[in-house]
PDB file of C-alpha atoms in Angstrom:
ATOM      1  CA  MET H   8      -0.067   0.026  -0.030  1.00 65.00           C
ATOM      2  CA  LYS H   9       3.316   2.480   0.790  1.00 65.00           C
ATOM      3  CA  LEU H  10       4.693   1.650  -2.388  1.00 71.00           C
ATOM      4  CA  ALA H  11       1.210   2.376  -4.410  1.00 78.00           C
ATOM      5  CA  SER H  12       0.693   5.266  -2.685  1.00 78.00           C
ATOM      6  CA  VAL H  13       4.495   6.114  -3.214  1.00 77.00           C
ATOM      7  CA  ALA H  14       3.897   5.235  -7.181  1.00 81.00           C
ATOM      8  CA  SER H  15       1.472   7.344  -7.450  1.00 83.00           C
ATOM      9  CA  LEU H  16       2.778  10.632  -6.549  1.00 83.00           C
ATOM     10  CA  VAL H  17       5.351   9.888  -8.802  1.00 86.00           C
ATOM     11  CA  GLY H  18       2.969   9.377 -11.337  1.00 85.00           C
ATOM     12  CA  ALA H  19       0.946  12.688 -10.707  1.00 85.00           C
ATOM     13  CA  SER H  20       4.777  14.627 -10.367  1.00 87.00           C
ATOM     14  CA  ALA H  21       5.825  13.281 -13.663  1.00 88.00           C
ATOM     15  CA  ALA H  22       2.351  14.378 -15.380  1.00 86.00           C
ATOM     16  CA  ILE H  23       2.150  17.713 -14.166  1.00 87.00           C
ATOM     17  CA  PRO H  24       4.284  19.336 -17.408  1.00 88.00           C
ATOM     18  CA  PHE H  25       1.552  17.490 -19.635  1.00 85.00           C
ATOM     19  CA  PHE H  26      -0.970  19.897 -17.664  1.00 81.00           C
ATOM     20  CA  PHE H  27       1.012  22.911 -19.546  1.00 84.00           C
ATOM     21  CA  LEU H  28       1.568  21.417 -22.930  1.00 84.00           C
ATOM     22  CA  GLY H  29      -0.322  22.268 -26.139  1.00 77.00           C
ATOM     23  CA  ASP H  30      -2.788  24.935 -26.989  1.00 81.00           C
ATOM     24  CA  SER H  31      -5.927  24.842 -25.052  1.00 83.00           C
ATOM     25  CA  ASP H  32      -9.006  27.031 -24.317  1.00 88.00           C
ATOM     26  CA  VAL H  33      -8.091  26.298 -20.713  1.00 87.00           C
ATOM     27  CA  PRO H  34      -6.330  29.626 -18.818  1.00 90.00           C
ATOM     28  CA  GLN H  35      -3.286  29.212 -17.327  1.00 89.00           C
ATOM     29  CA  ALA H  36      -4.013  29.862 -13.758  1.00 91.00           C
ATOM     30  CA  ALA H  37      -6.397  27.148 -14.240  1.00 91.00           C
ATOM     31  CA  ARG H  38      -3.764  24.605 -15.027  1.00 89.00           C
ATOM     32  CA  THR H  39      -1.851  25.795 -12.688  1.00 91.00           C
ATOM     33  CA  ILE H  40      -4.567  25.333 -10.336  1.00 93.00           C
ATOM     34  CA  LEU H  41      -5.241  21.734 -11.389  1.00 89.00           C
ATOM     35  CA  ALA H  42      -1.461  20.626 -11.291  1.00 90.00           C
ATOM     36  CA  VAL H  43      -1.452  22.029  -7.123  1.00 93.00           C
ATOM     37  CA  THR H  44      -5.040  20.152  -6.646  1.00 92.00           C
ATOM     38  CA  THR H  45      -3.706  17.265  -8.351  1.00 90.00           C
ATOM     39  CA  LEU H  46       0.132  17.298  -6.559  1.00 91.00           C
ATOM     40  CA  GLY H  47      -1.478  18.547  -3.133  1.00 91.00           C
ATOM     41  CA  MET H  48      -4.171  15.392  -2.828  1.00 91.00           C
ATOM     42  CA  THR H  49      -1.519  12.781  -4.203  1.00 90.00           C
ATOM     43  CA  GLY H  50       1.062  14.539  -1.748  1.00 89.00           C
ATOM     44  CA  SER H  51      -2.096  14.083   1.274  1.00 90.00           C
ATOM     45  CA  SER H  52      -2.905  10.804   0.632  1.00 87.00           C
ATOM     46  CA  THR H  53       0.411   9.579   0.700  1.00 85.00           C
ATOM     47  CA  ALA H  54       1.803  11.165   3.787  1.00 86.00           C
ATOM     48  CA  ILE H  55      -1.811  10.052   5.598  1.00 85.00           C
ATOM     49  CA  VAL H  56      -0.868   5.929   4.554  1.00 83.00           C
ATOM     50  CA  ALA H  57       3.099   6.842   5.604  1.00 81.00           C
ATOM     51  CA  TRP H  58       1.688   8.090   9.083  1.00 80.00           C
ATOM     52  CA  ALA H  59      -1.026   4.952   9.489  1.00 79.00           C
ATOM     53  CA  LEU H  60       1.135   2.312   8.552  1.00 79.00           C
ATOM     54  CA  LYS H  61       4.589   3.364   9.686  1.00 82.00           C
ATOM     55  CA  PRO H  62       4.289   1.587  13.309  1.00 87.00           C
ATOM     56  CA  TYR H  63       2.690  -1.457  11.220  1.00 86.00           C
ATOM     57  CA  VAL H  64       4.256  -5.071  12.397  1.00 89.00           C
ATOM     58  CA  THR H  65       4.829  -6.849   9.399  1.00 86.00           C
ATOM     59  CA  ALA H  66       6.918  -9.759  11.592  1.00 87.00           C
ATOM     60  CA  ILE H  67       7.753 -10.314  14.882  1.00 87.00           C
ATOM     61  CA  ARG H  68      10.827 -12.712  16.007  1.00 86.00           C
ATOM     62  CA  THR H  69      12.481 -14.260  18.969  1.00 86.00           C
ATOM     63  CA  LEU H  70      15.534 -14.858  19.947  1.00 83.00           C
ATOM     64  CA  ASP H  71      15.188 -17.014  22.446  1.00 80.00           C
ATOM     65  CA  ASP H  72      13.040 -20.337  22.745  1.00 78.00           C
ATOM     66  CA  ALA H  73      11.105 -19.210  26.262  1.00 79.00           C
ATOM     67  CA  ILE H  74       9.384 -15.945  25.870  1.00 84.00           C
ATOM     68  CA  GLY H  75       9.171 -14.019  29.009  1.00 84.00           C
ATOM     69  CA  PRO H  76       9.581  -9.813  29.728  1.00 87.00           C
ATOM     70  CA  GLN H  77      13.361  -9.918  28.928  1.00 88.00           C
ATOM     71  CA  THR H  78      12.640 -12.301  25.717  1.00 89.00           C
ATOM     72  CA  PRO H  79      14.651 -10.182  22.784  1.00 91.00           C
ATOM     73  CA  LEU H  80      12.136  -9.244  20.137  1.00 90.00           C
ATOM     74  CA  LEU H  81      12.695  -8.327  16.535  1.00 90.00           C
ATOM     75  CA  VAL H  82      10.301  -6.092  15.165  1.00 91.00           C
ATOM     76  CA  ASP H  83       9.692  -5.295  11.937  1.00 91.00           C
ATOM     77  CA  THR H  84       7.795  -2.549  10.399  1.00 91.00           C
ATOM     78  CA  MET H  85       8.310  -0.724   7.109  1.00 87.00           C
ATOM     79  CA  THR H  86       9.850   2.986   5.779  1.00 83.00           C
ATOM     80  CA  LEU H  87       7.996   5.160   3.841  1.00 76.00           C
ATOM     81  CA  LEU H  88       9.669   3.260   0.491  1.00 76.00           C
ATOM     82  CA  ALA H  89       8.547  -0.025   2.140  1.00 77.00           C
ATOM     83  CA  GLN H  90      12.049  -1.086   3.140  1.00 84.00           C
ATOM     84  CA  ARG H  91      12.138  -3.427   6.050  1.00 86.00           C
ATOM     85  CA  ARG H  92      12.525  -1.119   9.581  1.00 89.00           C
ATOM     86  CA  ARG H  93      14.077  -4.118  12.186  1.00 91.00           C
ATOM     87  CA  ARG H  94      14.557  -3.340  15.890  1.00 93.00           C
ATOM     88  CA  LEU H  95      15.514  -5.366  18.858  1.00 93.00           C
ATOM     89  CA  VAL H  96      12.850  -4.443  21.803  1.00 93.00           C
ATOM     90  CA  PHE H  97      11.720  -6.698  24.829  1.00 92.00           C
ATOM     91  CA  PRO H  98       8.782  -7.335  25.892  1.00 90.00           C
ATOM     92  CA  GLU H  99       9.778  -5.642  29.214  1.00 89.00           C
ATOM     93  CA  GLN H 100       9.374  -2.038  27.725  1.00 92.00           C
ATOM     94  CA  LEU H 101       6.151  -2.617  25.834  1.00 90.00           C
ATOM     95  CA  ALA H 102       3.420  -0.217  27.402  1.00 89.00           C
ATOM     96  CA  PRO H 103      -0.383   0.157  25.795  1.00 88.00           C
ATOM     97  CA  ALA H 104       0.017   3.015  23.069  1.00 87.00           C
ATOM     98  CA  THR H 105      -2.956   5.921  23.466  1.00 85.00           C
ATOM     99  CA  LEU H 106      -2.038   6.725  20.142  1.00 83.00           C
ATOM    100  CA  PRO H 107      -4.445   6.144  16.521  1.00 84.00           C
ATOM    101  CA  LEU H 108      -3.687   2.841  15.188  1.00 82.00           C
ATOM    102  CA  THR H 109      -0.580   1.644  17.559  1.00 84.00           C
ATOM    103  CA  SER H 110      -0.386  -1.184  20.201  1.00 86.00           C
ATOM    104  CA  TRP H 111       2.086  -0.811  21.919  1.00 89.00           C
ATOM    105  CA  MET H 112       4.505   2.386  22.888  1.00 91.00           C
ATOM    106  CA  VAL H 113       8.313   1.748  23.813  1.00 93.00           C
ATOM    107  CA  ARG H 114       9.215   2.605  27.248  1.00 92.00           C
ATOM    108  CA  GLU H 115      13.201   3.320  28.423  1.00 93.00           C
ATOM    109  CA  PRO H 116      15.194   0.219  29.333  1.00 90.00           C
ATOM    110  CA  SER H 117      16.321  -0.297  32.546  1.00 89.00           C
ATOM    111  CA  ASP H 118      20.577  -0.432  32.585  1.00 91.00           C
ATOM    112  CA  GLU H 119      20.490  -4.217  32.330  1.00 91.00           C
ATOM    113  CA  LEU H 120      18.218  -4.388  29.473  1.00 89.00           C
ATOM    114  CA  ALA H 121      20.405  -1.299  27.758  1.00 90.00           C
ATOM    115  CA  ALA H 122      23.358  -3.387  28.381  1.00 91.00           C
ATOM    116  CA  LYS H 123      21.595  -7.005  27.106  1.00 91.00           C
ATOM    117  CA  ALA H 124      20.213  -5.221  23.512  1.00 91.00           C
ATOM    118  CA  GLN H 125      24.102  -3.866  22.892  1.00 89.00           C
ATOM    119  CA  GLU H 126      25.331  -7.753  23.603  1.00 88.00           C
ATOM    120  CA  ILE H 127      22.523  -8.897  21.297  1.00 89.00           C
ATOM    121  CA  LEU H 128      23.227  -6.648  18.801  1.00 87.00           C
ATOM    122  CA  SER H 129      26.871  -7.426  18.064  1.00 84.00           C
ATOM    123  CA  LEU H 130      25.953 -10.515  17.468  1.00 82.00           C
ATOM    124  CA  VAL H 131      22.994 -10.354  15.181  1.00 80.00           C
ATOM    125  CA  ASN H 132      23.933  -7.313  12.878  1.00 74.00           C
ATOM    126  CA  GLY H 133      24.716  -8.462   9.396  1.00 64.00           C
ATOM    127  CA  ARG H 134      23.424 -11.649  10.362  1.00 66.00           C
ATOM    128  CA  THR H 135      19.896 -10.714  10.000  1.00 60.00           C
ATOM    129  CA  GLY H 136      20.029  -7.492   8.431  1.00 64.00           C
ATOM    130  CA  LYS H 137      20.861  -4.619   9.995  1.00 84.00           C
ATOM    131  CA  VAL H 138      19.275  -4.122  13.910  1.00 88.00           C
ATOM    132  CA  ALA H 139      18.531  -0.900  15.759  1.00 89.00           C
ATOM    133  CA  VAL H 140      17.564  -0.662  19.242  1.00 91.00           C
ATOM    134  CA  ALA H 141      14.156   0.561  19.457  1.00 91.00           C
ATOM    135  CA  ARG H 142      13.994   3.620  21.446  1.00 92.00           C
ATOM    136  CA  ALA H 143      11.828   4.918  24.604  1.00 92.00           C
ATOM    137  CA  GLY H 144       8.346   6.734  22.238  1.00 91.00           C
ATOM    138  CA  ASP H 145       8.492   4.648  19.557  1.00 92.00           C
ATOM    139  CA  VAL H 146       5.220   3.072  18.378  1.00 91.00           C
ATOM    140  CA  PHE H 147       4.175  -0.023  17.453  1.00 91.00           C
ATOM    141  CA  TYR H 148       0.368  -1.320  15.744  1.00 88.00           C
ATOM    142  CA  ALA H 149       0.567  -5.098  15.876  1.00 84.00           C
ATOM    143  CA  HIS H 150      -3.329  -7.402  15.662  1.00 76.00           C
ATOM    144  CA  THR H 151      -3.410  -7.937  19.582  1.00 72.00           C
ATOM    145  CA  GLN H 152      -7.357  -8.801  19.610  1.00 69.00           C
ATOM    146  CA  GLY H 153      -9.017 -11.543  18.216  1.00 67.00           C
ATOM    147  CA  GLU H 154      -7.206 -15.348  17.643  1.00 73.00           C
ATOM    148  CA  LEU H 155      -3.864 -15.197  18.451  1.00 73.00           C
ATOM    149  CA  GLY H 156      -1.143 -17.821  18.071  1.00 78.00           C
ATOM    150  CA  THR H 157       0.570 -19.010  21.315  1.00 80.00           C
ATOM    151  CA  GLU H 158       3.887 -17.240  20.638  1.00 78.00           C
ATOM    152  CA  MET H 159       1.990 -13.831  20.633  1.00 79.00           C
ATOM    153  CA  GLN H 160      -0.271 -14.250  23.642  1.00 80.00           C
ATOM    154  CA  GLN H 161       2.946 -14.984  25.426  1.00 81.00           C
ATOM    155  CA  ILE H 162       4.374 -11.859  23.946  1.00 81.00           C
ATOM    156  CA  ILE H 163       1.617  -9.733  25.008  1.00 79.00           C
ATOM    157  CA  ALA H 164       1.586 -11.639  28.641  1.00 78.00           C
ATOM    158  CA  ALA H 165       4.940 -10.562  29.379  1.00 78.00           C
ATOM    159  CA  SER H 166       4.621  -7.065  28.536  1.00 76.00           C
ATOM    160  CA  PRO H 167       3.413  -4.810  31.085  1.00 69.00           C
ATOM    161  CA  CYS H 168      -0.533  -3.945  31.267  1.00 55.00           C
ATOM    162  CA  GLN H 169      -1.364  -6.304  28.491  1.00 51.00           C
ATOM    163  CA  HIS H 170      -4.371  -8.011  28.553  1.00 45.00           C
ATOM    164  CA  THR H 171      -5.891 -11.011  26.160  1.00 42.00           C
ATOM    165  CA  GLN H 172      -9.709 -11.897  25.713  1.00 41.00           C
ATOM    166  CA  LYS H 173      -9.703 -15.717  25.568  1.00 42.00           C
ATOM    167  CA  ALA H 174     -11.415 -16.751  22.649  1.00 42.00           C
ATOM    168  CA  ASP H 175     -14.224 -19.282  23.677  1.00 40.00           C
TER     169      ASP H 175
END
């Protein structure tokens, strides 16, 4: 979706010169208004899509077999141009988010977790692509409602203040 939105912005931008080519009864001012409106609409829709999907979690991977509050997680989201952005976070750092289209907000890690994160980064960078430590204030949108897999239920249970509804 992000890529399609960016592609429509690029396409609209590339089409702007054609608004001014050729003879037409349409006044130059009207052509300019049409061009500006077209760019404004595609640009604003691209910005909205980028904002809405920035925290969307595309994958979560655990680095340990057992899941607990200090289990390192690799959380994947996407950049504006749909490139993977992988961050290291611990369930203990995840707090409920109050912003729209977000599930979790990352809290400041303890000194122990910060040191553990740096140690993990030195091991995983290069093998799993570029990984960064999630910063305090980063937000994620993950599906935490409905029918969840066992691993996701364990991740949610390991993060503070998280509640899941049991499926009947």
